[in-house]
Coordinates of N, CA and C and ligand atoms in Angstrom, one line a residue:
Q1 N 1.9 -11.4 -14.9 CA 2.0 -9.7 -13.9 C 1.7 -10.1 -12.8
D2 N 2.9 -9.1 -12.3 CA 2.9 -8.4 -10.7 C 2.3 -7.5 -10.7
G3 N 2.1 -6.4 -10.5 CA 1.0 -5.9 -10.6 C -0.4 -5.6 -10.5
L4 N -0.6 -4.6 -10.4 CA -2.7 -4.8 -11.0 C -3.0 -4.8 -11.9
D5 N -4.2 -5.8 -12.0 CA -4.1 -7.0 -14.2 C -5.5 -5.7 -13.8
V6 N -5.8 -4.8 -14.4 CA -7.7 -5.1 -14.9 C -8.2 -5.5 -15.7
R7 N -8.7 -6.2 -16.6 CA -9.1 -7.2 -17.5 C -11.0 -7.0 -18.1
G8 N -11.1 -6.5 -19.2 CA -12.5 -6.3 -19.5 C -13.1 -6.2 -18.6
V9 N -13.4 -4.7 -17.5 CA -14.6 -5.4 -16.4 C -15.4 -4.0 -16.7
S10 N -16.4 -5.0 -16.8 CA -17.8 -4.0 -16.7 C -18.2 -3.7 -15.4
K11 N -19.5 -2.5 -15.3 CA -20.2 -3.3 -14.6 C -21.5 -2.0 -14.8
A12 N -22.8 -2.7 -14.6 CA -23.4 -1.5 -15.4 C -24.1 -0.9 -13.1
Y13 N -24.5 -0.1 -13.2 CA -26.3 0.3 -11.9 C -27.2 0.5 -12.8
G14 N -28.5 -0.5 -12.7 CA -29.4 -0.4 -13.2 C -29.0 -0.6 -14.6
S15 N -29.6 0.8 -15.2 CA -29.3 1.1 -16.8 C -28.5 2.4 -17.6
T16 N -27.0 2.1 -15.9 CA -26.2 3.3 -16.4 C -24.9 2.4 -16.2
L17 N -24.5 2.1 -17.4 CA -22.9 1.2 -17.1 C -22.1 1.9 -16.9
A18 N -21.6 2.3 -15.5 CA -20.5 2.7 -14.9 C -19.1 2.4 -15.6
N19 N -19.3 1.3 -15.3 CA -17.4 0.5 -15.9 C -17.7 -0.6 -17.1
Q20 N -17.5 0.2 -18.4 CA -17.3 -0.1 -19.5 C -16.2 -1.7 -20.3
E21 N -15.8 -1.9 -19.9 CA -14.9 -3.5 -20.9 C -13.1 -2.2 -20.1
I22 N -12.7 -2.0 -19.2 CA -12.5 -1.7 -18.8 C -10.9 -2.4 -18.6
D23 N -9.9 -2.1 -19.3 CA -8.2 -3.1 -19.7 C -7.7 -1.6 -19.2
L24 N -6.3 -2.3 -17.0 CA -5.9 -1.3 -16.7 C -4.8 -2.0 -15.8
Q25 N -3.7 -1.5 -16.0 CA -2.1 -2.6 -15.5 C -1.9 -1.3 -14.7
V26 N -1.5 -1.7 -13.6 CA -0.6 -0.7 -12.4 C 0.7 -1.8 -12.4
A27 N 2.7 -1.8 -13.5 CA 2.9 -2.4 -12.3 C 4.0 -1.3 -11.2
P28 N 4.2 -2.5 -10.1 CA 5.5 -1.8 -8.4 C 6.6 -1.1 -9.0
G29 N 6.1 -0.1 -9.0 CA 7.4 1.2 -8.7 C 7.3 1.7 -9.9
T30 N 5.6 2.0 -10.1 CA 4.8 2.7 -11.5 C 4.1 3.8 -10.4
V31 N 3.7 5.1 -11.4 CA 2.5 5.7 -11.2 C 1.7 6.2 -11.8
H32 N 0.0 4.9 -11.7 CA -0.6 5.5 -13.1 C -1.8 6.1 -12.7
V33 N -1.5 7.7 -13.5 CA -3.4 8.2 -13.2 C -4.5 7.8 -14.0
L34 N -5.4 7.5 -12.2 CA -7.0 8.0 -13.7 C -7.7 8.5 -13.5
L35 N -7.6 10.1 -15.4 CA -8.6 11.0 -15.1 C -9.3 10.9 -15.7
G36 N -11.0 12.1 -14.9 CA -12.2 11.3 -15.6 C -12.4 12.5 -15.2
E37 N -14.0 12.9 -16.0 CA -14.9 14.3 -14.8 C -15.7 13.8 -14.4
N38 N -16.4 13.8 -12.7 CA -17.9 13.2 -12.6 C -18.1 12.6 -12.9
G39 N -18.4 11.2 -12.7 CA -20.0 10.7 -13.6 C -18.6 9.6 -14.8
A40 N -17.9 9.9 -14.8 CA -17.0 8.8 -15.7 C -16.5 7.5 -15.4
G41 N -17.3 6.8 -14.3 CA -16.3 6.0 -13.4 C -15.2 4.8 -12.1
K42 N -14.4 6.2 -12.1 CA -13.3 6.4 -11.4 C -14.0 5.5 -10.0
S43 N -15.2 6.3 -9.5 CA -15.7 5.6 -8.4 C -15.2 4.0 -7.9
T44 N -16.4 4.0 -9.3 CA -16.9 2.2 -9.8 C -15.6 1.4 -9.2
L45 N -14.7 2.5 -10.0 CA -13.5 1.0 -10.8 C -12.8 1.2 -9.2
V46 N -12.3 2.1 -9.2 CA -11.8 2.0 -7.3 C -12.3 0.6 -6.7
N47 N -13.6 0.8 -5.7 CA -14.6 0.0 -5.8 C -14.4 -1.4 -5.7
L48 N -14.6 -1.7 -7.8 CA -14.2 -3.1 -8.1 C -12.7 -3.6 -7.3
I49 N -12.3 -2.8 -7.2 CA -10.5 -3.4 -7.3 C -9.9 -3.0 -5.6
N50 N -10.9 -2.6 -4.9 CA -10.7 -2.8 -3.5 C -11.2 -4.3 -3.1
G51 N -12.5 -5.1 -3.8 CA -12.7 -6.1 -3.6 C -14.4 -5.4 -2.4
R52 N -14.8 -4.4 -3.0 CA -15.8 -4.2 -1.9 C -17.2 -4.9 -3.0
E53 N -16.7 -4.5 -4.7 CA -18.3 -5.4 -5.2 C -18.0 -5.8 -6.7
A54 N -18.7 -6.8 -7.4 CA -17.8 -7.7 -8.5 C -18.6 -7.3 -9.4
P55 N -18.2 -7.3 -10.3 CA -18.0 -6.5 -11.6 C -18.7 -8.1 -12.2
D56 N -19.3 -7.0 -12.9 CA -20.5 -7.9 -13.7 C -19.7 -8.9 -15.0
A57 N -18.7 -8.4 -15.5 CA -17.9 -8.9 -16.0 C -16.3 -8.3 -16.3
G58 N -15.5 -9.5 -16.8 CA -14.5 -9.3 -16.5 C -13.6 -9.6 -15.0
E59 N -12.0 -9.0 -15.1 CA -11.8 -9.5 -13.8 C -10.5 -8.2 -13.6
I60 N -10.4 -8.4 -12.0 CA -9.2 -7.8 -11.7 C -8.0 -9.1 -10.8
R61 N -7.1 -8.5 -11.2 CA -5.9 -10.1 -10.2 C -5.2 -9.0 -9.5
F62 N -4.2 -9.0 -8.5 CA -3.4 -8.5 -7.9 C -2.7 -9.8 -7.8
A63 N -1.2 -9.2 -8.7 CA 0.2 -9.9 -8.7 C -0.8 -11.6 -8.7
G64 N -1.3 -11.4 -9.9 CA -1.7 -13.1 -10.0 C -2.6 -13.4 -9.4
A65 N -3.1 -12.6 -8.4 CA -4.3 -13.5 -7.0 C -5.3 -12.5 -7.7
L66 N -6.8 -13.9 -7.0 CA -8.1 -12.6 -7.9 C -8.5 -12.0 -6.9
V67 N -8.9 -10.6 -7.6 CA -9.6 -9.7 -5.8 C -10.8 -9.6 -6.3
A68 N -10.9 -9.6 -8.5 CA -12.7 -10.0 -8.5 C -12.9 -9.8 -9.9
A69 N -14.4 -10.8 -9.8 CA -14.9 -11.8 -11.3 C -16.1 -11.8 -10.7
P70 N -17.5 -11.9 -11.8 CA -18.6 -11.9 -11.6 C -19.3 -13.0 -9.9
G71 N -19.4 -12.2 -9.2 CA -19.7 -13.8 -8.0 C -18.8 -13.4 -6.8
H72 N -17.9 -13.1 -7.4 CA -16.8 -13.1 -6.1 C -15.3 -12.3 -6.1
T73 N -15.8 -11.6 -4.7 CA -14.3 -10.4 -3.8 C -13.5 -11.7 -3.2
R74 N -13.0 -11.0 -3.9 CA -11.5 -10.9 -2.6 C -10.8 -10.0 -1.8
P75 N -10.9 -8.9 -1.2 CA -10.2 -7.5 -1.4 C -8.7 -7.9 -0.7
N76 N -7.7 -7.6 -1.6 CA -6.2 -8.1 -1.2 C -5.7 -7.3 0.2
P77 N -5.2 -7.9 1.2 CA -4.7 -6.9 2.1 C -3.5 -6.3 1.5
A78 N -3.2 -6.4 -0.2 CA -1.5 -5.9 0.0 C -2.4 -4.7 -0.6
I79 N -3.3 -4.2 -1.3 CA -4.2 -3.3 -1.4 C -4.1 -2.3 -0.2
A80 N -3.8 -1.5 -0.7 CA -4.4 0.2 0.2 C -5.4 0.5 -0.3
T81 N -6.0 1.5 0.0 CA -6.9 3.0 -0.1 C -7.2 3.8 1.0
V82 N -6.6 5.3 0.6 CA -6.6 6.6 0.8 C -8.1 7.3 0.9
H83 N -8.5 7.3 0.8 CA -10.4 8.1 0.8 C -10.0 9.8 0.4
Q84 N -11.2 9.7 0.2 CA -10.5 11.7 -0.3 C -11.3 11.9 1.4
D85 N -12.7 11.3 1.0 CA -12.7 12.3 3.4 C -12.4 11.1 4.6
L86 N -11.5 12.5 5.0 CA -10.1 11.6 5.8 C -11.5 11.1 6.6
A87 N -11.3 9.8 6.8 CA -12.1 9.1 8.3 C -10.8 9.1 9.1
L88 N -10.2 9.8 9.9 CA -9.6 10.0 11.0 C -11.0 10.3 12.3
V89 N -10.8 9.3 13.4 CA -11.4 10.3 14.4 C -10.7 11.7 15.4
P90 N -11.3 12.6 15.4 CA -11.5 14.5 15.5 C -10.0 14.0 16.5
V91 N -11.1 13.6 18.1 CA -10.7 13.9 19.2 C -9.1 12.7 19.2
M92 N -9.1 12.0 18.5 CA -7.6 11.1 19.0 C -6.2 11.6 18.7
T93 N -5.5 10.4 18.6 CA -4.1 11.5 18.6 C -4.0 10.5 16.8
G94 N -2.7 10.8 15.9 CA -2.3 9.8 14.6 C -2.3 8.7 15.1
L95 N -1.2 8.7 16.4 CA -0.3 7.0 16.8 C -2.2 6.2 17.0
E96 N -3.4 6.9 17.5 CA -4.4 6.4 17.9 C -5.1 6.0 16.6
N97 N -5.1 6.9 15.8 CA -6.1 6.7 14.3 C -5.6 5.2 13.9
I98 N -3.8 5.1 13.4 CA -3.4 4.3 13.2 C -3.8 3.1 13.8
A99 N -3.5 3.4 15.6 CA -4.0 1.4 15.9 C -5.2 1.2 15.4
L100 N -6.5 2.0 15.5 CA -7.7 1.7 14.9 C -8.3 0.9 14.1
A101 N -7.5 1.6 13.0 CA -7.6 1.2 12.0 C -6.5 0.0 11.4
L102 N -5.7 -0.2 12.2 CA -5.7 -1.4 11.9 C -5.8 -2.7 13.0
R103 N -6.6 -2.6 14.1 CA -7.0 -3.3 14.8 C -5.6 -3.5 15.9
R104 N -4.9 -2.9 16.2 CA -3.2 -2.6 17.3 C -3.3 -2.2 17.9
R105 N -2.3 -2.6 18.7 CA -2.5 -1.3 20.2 C -1.8 -0.5 19.8
P106 N -1.9 1.3 20.0 CA -0.5 2.2 20.2 C 0.3 1.4 20.2
D107 N 1.7 1.0 20.7 CA 2.7 0.7 21.5 C 3.5 1.2 20.6
R108 N 4.6 0.5 21.4 CA 5.6 1.3 20.4 C 6.4 0.2 19.3
A109 N 6.3 -0.4 19.6 CA 6.6 -1.0 17.6 C 5.1 -0.2 16.3
L110 N 4.5 0.3 16.8 CA 3.3 0.2 15.8 C 3.9 2.2 15.6
R111 N 4.2 2.8 17.4 CA 5.0 3.9 17.3 C 6.6 4.2 16.4
R112 N 7.5 2.4 16.0 CA 8.7 2.2 15.4 C 7.9 2.3 14.5
A113 N 6.9 2.0 13.9 CA 6.8 1.8 12.4 C 6.3 2.7 11.8
A114 N 5.4 3.4 12.3 CA 5.0 4.6 11.9 C 5.6 5.8 11.8
T115 N 6.8 5.7 12.5 CA 7.8 6.7 12.5 C 9.2 6.5 11.3
E116 N 9.5 4.8 11.0 CA 9.6 4.8 10.0 C 9.9 5.4 8.8
I117 N 8.1 5.4 8.7 CA 7.4 5.4 7.3 C 7.3 6.9 7.6
Q118 N 7.7 7.6 8.0 CA 7.5 9.5 8.0 C 9.0 9.3 7.8
D119 N 10.5 8.7 8.4 CA 11.2 9.2 8.0 C 11.2 8.9 7.0
R120 N 11.2 8.1 6.0 CA 11.8 7.5 4.8 C 10.7 8.7 4.1
L121 N 9.3 9.3 4.0 CA 8.2 10.1 3.3 C 9.0 11.4 3.8
G122 N 9.9 11.5 4.8 CA 9.9 13.0 5.2 C 8.5 13.7 6.0
T123 N 7.9 13.8 6.4 CA 6.8 13.7 6.6 C 6.8 14.3 7.9
G124 N 7.1 14.2 8.7 CA 7.7 14.8 10.6 C 6.3 15.1 11.0
V125 N 4.9 14.9 11.4 CA 3.6 14.9 11.3 C 3.7 14.3 12.8
D126 N 3.3 14.9 13.9 CA 3.5 14.9 15.1 C 2.2 13.5 15.6
L127 N 2.7 12.3 15.9 CA 1.9 12.0 15.9 C 1.2 11.6 17.3
D128 N 0.9 11.9 18.0 CA 0.9 12.0 19.6 C -0.1 13.5 19.7
R129 N -0.6 14.0 18.5 CA -1.4 15.1 18.5 C -2.8 14.7 18.4
P130 N -3.4 15.6 18.8 CA -5.3 15.2 18.7 C -4.9 15.6 16.6
V131 N -5.9 14.4 16.6 CA -6.0 15.5 15.0 C -6.4 16.3 14.8
E132 N -7.7 16.9 15.3 CA -8.7 17.5 15.4 C -7.4 19.2 15.8
E133 N -6.2 18.9 16.7 CA -5.7 19.8 16.4 C -4.3 20.4 14.7
L134 N -4.4 18.9 13.7 CA -3.7 19.1 13.0 C -4.3 20.2 12.0
E135 N -3.2 20.5 11.6 CA -3.8 21.7 9.9 C -4.2 19.9 8.9
L136 N -5.2 19.7 8.0 CA -5.9 19.0 6.8 C -4.0 18.5 6.4
P137 N -3.3 19.5 5.5 CA -2.8 19.1 5.0 C -2.3 17.3 5.9
Q138 N -1.2 18.4 6.8 CA -0.4 16.6 8.3 C -1.9 15.3 8.5
R139 N -3.0 15.8 9.0 CA -4.2 14.6 8.4 C -4.0 14.5 7.5
Q140 N -3.5 14.6 6.3 CA -3.7 13.7 5.0 C -2.6 12.9 5.5
R141 N -1.5 13.7 5.6 CA 0.0 13.0 5.7 C -0.3 11.6 6.4
I142 N -1.0 11.5 7.8 CA -1.6 10.8 8.6 C -2.1 9.2 8.0
E143 N -3.2 9.7 7.2 CA -4.0 8.9 6.0 C -2.5 8.3 6.1
L144 N -1.4 8.8 5.1 CA -1.1 8.3 4.2 C -0.6 7.2 4.8
V145 N 0.4 7.8 6.1 CA 1.3 6.5 7.6 C 0.3 5.3 8.1
K146 N -1.5 5.7 7.8 CA -1.7 5.4 8.1 C -1.9 4.1 7.0
A147 N -2.7 4.1 5.7 CA -2.4 3.4 4.9 C -1.3 2.7 4.7
L148 N 0.0 3.1 4.9 CA 1.2 2.5 4.5 C 2.0 1.4 5.8
V149 N 1.1 1.9 6.9 CA 2.0 1.1 7.5 C 1.5 -0.5 8.1
A150 N 0.6 -0.8 7.0 CA 0.0 -1.9 6.9 C 0.2 -3.2 5.8
Q151 N 1.5 -2.4 5.3 CA 2.8 -2.6 4.2 C 1.9 -2.9 2.7
P152 N 1.1 -1.9 2.3 CA 0.7 -2.1 1.1 C 2.2 -2.8 0.2
R153 N 0.9 -3.4 -0.6 CA 2.1 -3.5 -2.2 C 1.4 -2.5 -3.1
L154 N -0.1 -2.4 -3.8 CA -0.8 -1.2 -4.2 C -1.0 -0.3 -3.6
L155 N -1.6 0.8 -3.5 CA -1.6 1.9 -3.0 C -2.7 2.7 -4.6
V156 N -3.9 2.9 -3.5 CA -4.7 3.9 -4.3 C -5.7 5.0 -3.8
L157 N -4.9 5.9 -4.3 CA -5.3 7.3 -3.7 C -6.3 8.0 -4.8
D158 N -8.1 8.4 -3.8 CA -9.0 8.4 -4.8 C -8.8 10.3 -4.3
E159 N -8.7 10.7 -5.6 CA -8.5 12.3 -5.1 C -8.1 13.0 -4.3
P160 N -6.8 12.8 -3.8 CA -5.6 13.2 -3.0 C -5.8 14.4 -2.5
T161 N -5.9 15.1 -3.0 CA -5.9 16.9 -3.5 C -6.6 17.4 -3.1
T162 N -7.7 16.9 -3.1 CA -9.2 17.8 -3.4 C -8.9 18.7 -1.4
F163 N -8.5 18.3 -0.3 CA -8.8 19.7 0.3 C -7.8 20.1 1.1
L164 N -6.1 19.2 -0.5 CA -4.8 20.1 0.0 C -5.3 21.5 -0.7
P165 N -4.8 22.7 0.8 CA -4.2 24.5 -0.6 C -3.6 23.7 -1.4
P166 N -3.5 25.1 -2.2 CA -2.5 24.7 -3.7 C -1.2 24.6 -3.6
A167 N -0.8 25.5 -3.1 CA 0.7 24.7 -2.8 C 1.5 23.9 -2.0
E168 N 0.6 23.5 -1.1 CA 0.6 21.8 -0.7 C 0.3 20.7 -1.9
T169 N -0.1 20.9 -2.2 CA -0.3 19.4 -3.9 C 1.5 18.9 -4.6
G170 N 2.2 19.9 -4.5 CA 2.8 19.8 -5.2 C 4.2 19.0 -3.9
P171 N 4.2 18.6 -3.1 CA 4.8 18.3 -2.1 C 3.6 17.4 -2.2
F172 N 2.8 17.1 -1.9 CA 2.3 16.0 -2.3 C 2.9 14.7 -3.1
L173 N 2.3 15.6 -4.6 CA 2.7 14.9 -5.2 C 4.1 14.2 -5.4
E174 N 4.7 15.1 -4.8 CA 6.6 14.8 -4.5 C 6.6 13.4 -3.6
L175 N 5.3 13.5 -2.7 CA 5.8 12.5 -1.5 C 5.0 11.5 -2.3
V176 N 3.8 11.1 -3.7 CA 3.7 9.7 -4.4 C 4.7 9.7 -5.5
R177 N 6.0 10.6 -5.9 CA 6.2 9.9 -6.8 C 7.6 8.8 -5.9
R178 N 8.0 9.3 -4.3 CA 8.9 9.2 -3.7 C 8.4 7.4 -3.6
L179 N 7.1 7.7 -3.2 CA 6.2 6.1 -3.3 C 7.2 5.1 -3.8
A180 N 6.2 5.5 -5.1 CA 6.8 4.3 -5.7 C 8.4 4.2 -7.0
A181 N 8.7 5.2 -6.5 CA 10.7 4.5 -5.8 C 10.5 3.8 -5.7
D182 N 10.2 4.0 -4.3 CA 10.0 3.0 -3.1 C 9.4 0.8 -3.6
G183 N 8.7 1.5 -4.7 CA 8.4 -0.1 -5.2 C 7.0 0.0 -5.3
L184 N 6.9 0.9 -4.2 CA 5.0 1.0 -5.0 C 4.9 0.6 -5.3
A185 N 3.2 -0.3 -6.5 CA 2.4 0.6 -6.7 C 1.6 1.5 -7.0
V186 N 1.0 2.8 -7.5 CA 0.4 3.5 -7.1 C -0.5 4.0 -8.2
L187 N -1.4 4.1 -8.1 CA -3.0 3.6 -8.5 C -4.1 5.1 -8.2
M188 N -3.4 6.6 -8.2 CA -4.1 7.6 -8.3 C -4.7 8.3 -9.1
I189 N -6.5 8.6 -8.7 CA -7.7 9.0 -9.3 C -7.9 10.6 -9.5
T190 N -8.1 11.1 -10.9 CA -8.3 12.5 -10.2 C -8.6 12.7 -11.3
H191 N -9.2 14.2 -11.4 CA -9.7 15.2 -12.3 C -9.3 15.8 -12.8
R192 N -7.8 16.1 -12.4 CA -6.8 17.5 -12.7 C -6.0 16.7 -13.7
L193 N -6.1 17.8 -15.1 CA -4.7 16.5 -15.0 C -3.6 17.6 -15.8
D194 N -3.6 18.4 -14.8 CA -2.5 19.3 -14.1 C -1.0 18.1 -13.2
E195 N -2.5 18.2 -12.5 CA -1.6 16.9 -11.6 C -1.8 15.9 -12.4
A196 N -2.5 15.6 -12.5 CA -1.5 14.1 -14.1 C -0.3 13.9 -14.4
Q197 N -0.3 14.9 -15.0 CA 0.7 15.4 -15.9 C 2.8 15.6 -14.4
A198 N 2.2 16.0 -12.8 CA 2.9 16.5 -12.9 C 3.3 14.7 -12.2
V199 N 2.7 13.8 -12.2 CA 2.6 12.5 -11.3 C 2.8 11.1 -11.9
A200 N 2.4 11.1 -13.2 CA 2.4 10.4 -13.8 C 3.0 9.1 -14.9
D201 N 3.6 7.8 -14.9 CA 4.3 7.4 -15.7 C 3.3 6.9 -16.7
S202 N 2.4 6.9 -16.4 CA 1.5 6.4 -17.5 C 0.5 6.6 -16.7
A203 N -1.1 6.5 -17.5 CA -1.8 6.9 -17.1 C -3.3 6.2 -18.0
T204 N -5.0 6.4 -17.3 CA -5.2 5.6 -18.7 C -6.9 6.9 -17.8
V205 N -7.1 7.5 -19.3 CA -8.8 8.4 -19.4 C -9.8 8.1 -19.6
L206 N -10.4 8.5 -18.7 CA -12.3 7.1 -19.2 C -13.0 8.7 -19.0
R207 N -14.2 8.3 -19.7 CA -15.0 8.7 -20.0 C -16.5 8.1 -20.2
H208 N -17.4 8.5 -19.4 CA -19.1 7.6 -20.0 C -18.4 6.6 -19.3
G209 N -17.7 5.7 -18.2 CA -17.8 4.4 -17.7 C -17.0 3.7 -19.4
R210 N -15.8 4.5 -20.5 CA -15.3 3.3 -20.9 C -13.9 4.3 -20.9
V211 N -12.2 3.5 -21.2 CA -11.2 4.0 -21.5 C -11.5 5.2 -23.0
V212 N -11.4 6.0 -22.9 CA -11.2 7.1 -24.0 C -9.4 7.3 -24.1
A213 N -9.0 6.9 -23.7 CA -7.5 7.8 -23.7 C -6.7 6.8 -23.0
R214 N -5.0 6.4 -24.1 CA -4.8 6.0 -22.8 C -2.4 6.3 -23.5
H215 N -2.0 7.2 -21.7 CA -0.6 6.9 -21.7 C 0.6 6.2 -21.4
A216 N 1.1 5.5 -22.6 CA 2.6 4.6 -21.1 C 2.8 5.2 -20.9
G217 N 3.0 7.2 -21.6 CA 4.6 7.7 -20.6 C 3.9 8.9 -19.5
P218 N 5.0 9.6 -18.6 CA 4.8 11.0 -18.6 C 4.1 11.9 -19.4
Q219 N 4.1 11.7 -20.4 CA 4.5 12.5 -20.9 C 2.5 12.8 -21.9
L220 N 1.5 13.6 -21.0 CA 0.2 13.4 -21.2 C 0.0 14.6 -22.1
P221 N -1.7 14.5 -23.0 CA -2.1 14.8 -24.1 C -2.6 15.8 -23.2
S222 N -3.1 17.3 -23.8 CA -3.5 18.4 -22.8 C -5.0 18.3 -23.7
N223 N -5.9 17.4 -24.1 CA -7.3 17.7 -24.2 C -7.6 16.6 -23.9
A224 N -7.1 16.2 -22.6 CA -8.0 14.6 -21.8 C -9.5 15.3 -20.9
Ligands
LIG301 P1 -16.5 9.0 -10.4 O1 -16.3 8.5 -9.4 O2 -15.5 9.1 -11.9 O3 -17.6 10.6 -10.7 P2 -18.6 7.6 -10.7 O4 -17.8 5.4 -10.8 O5 -19.0 7.0 -8.9 O6 -18.1 7.9 -11.5 O7 -19.5 7.0 -11.1 C1 -20.0 6.4 -12.1 C2 -21.9 5.9 -12.8 O8 -22.2 5.4 -12.2 C3 -22.1 7.5 -12.6 O9 -22.8 8.2 -13.4 C4 -22.5 7.4 -11.9 O10 -24.1 8.6 -10.5 C5 -23.1 5.6 -11.3 N1 -23.2 5.1 -10.1 C6 -22.4 5.0 -9.9 N2 -22.2 4.3 -8.4 C7 -23.4 4.0 -8.6 C8 -24.5 3.2 -7.4 N3 -24.1 2.6 -6.2 N4 -25.5 3.3 -7.7 C9 -25.8 4.0 -8.5 N5 -25.4 4.3 -9.5 C10 -23.9 4.9 -9.3
LIG302 P1 -16.1 10.7 -6.1 O1 -16.4 12.4 -6.3 O2 -15.4 9.5 -6.1 O3 -16.5 10.7 -8.1 P2 -19.2 10.2 -7.0 O4 -19.7 11.6 -6.0 O5 -19.3 9.9 -8.1 O6 -17.2 9.7 -5.6 O7 -19.4 8.2 -5.2 C1 -19.5 8.3 -3.9 C2 -20.0 7.1 -4.0 O8 -21.2 7.2 -4.3 C3 -18.9 6.0 -4.6 O9 -18.9 4.5 -3.5 C4 -20.9 5.4 -6.0 O10 -20.2 4.1 -5.9 C5 -21.7 6.2 -5.1 N1 -22.7 7.1 -6.1 C6 -22.0 7.7 -7.2 N2 -23.3 8.0 -7.9 C7 -24.4 6.6 -7.5 C8 -25.5 6.9 -8.0 N3 -26.1 7.7 -7.8 N4 -27.1 6.7 -6.7 C9 -25.3 5.8 -6.1 N5 -24.2 5.4 -5.4 C10 -24.2 6.7 -6.5

């Protein structure tokens, strides 16, 4: 298995079965959407995929390497996550924020790497402006560039459109499609079916911690 492989993963918090025997695969070059209402277990699974928490049962691998299993976590550097709360320092520029996150210097090499990604994605955000002067969609693009400078092979997007104005959602989802066309594996978490339909190659629907539906193709059901 080349991409992400989640096998039989369960995780409980006290008596809450947050994830129950979840199976999910994301191949390189595809967008997989994880759908579910609040409390369905999406964030729990993201924390396990990030190697921040260990499951009670099952295992998670990326390109064959173990990421999480009972009593075992090993965050994989090939996995990058864009969280829904944009973790940027407002008084710092985009480039400085990217440098801070990567523990690098905001030097020419980093600028070149960030600019290359911007060119590829067509984002074109001014990396030299303090983030506090940028609109939310631009800040989110900085987050995306920040995640991509580390050259991940799996990008996890946790409710990425939450703070976007409705008019920005379409362009953002197109950006996600371009990332996959570039060969990245993308796992996008959302509770919005319309967004899932717009972007997904395949999808998994969670309810009460369980997989209740799977869709191999872009054609999602209207009752998810
Ligand atoms: P979602 O991201 O789909 O909204 P979560 O994974 O956050 O769902 O939550 C799934 C269930 O697990 C919920 O009932 C939630 O309250 C519970 N839960 C999640 N994380 C914790 C935690 N750290 N401690 C206790 N309960 C948790
Ligand atoms: P999201 O909006 O992404 O679904 P949630 O609000 O479900 O996020 O959860 C945010 C964080 O809080 C997650 O890391 C989750 O594990 C944790 N969490 C969720 N429910 C609980 C809970 N009942 N007790 C403790 N932590 C929780």
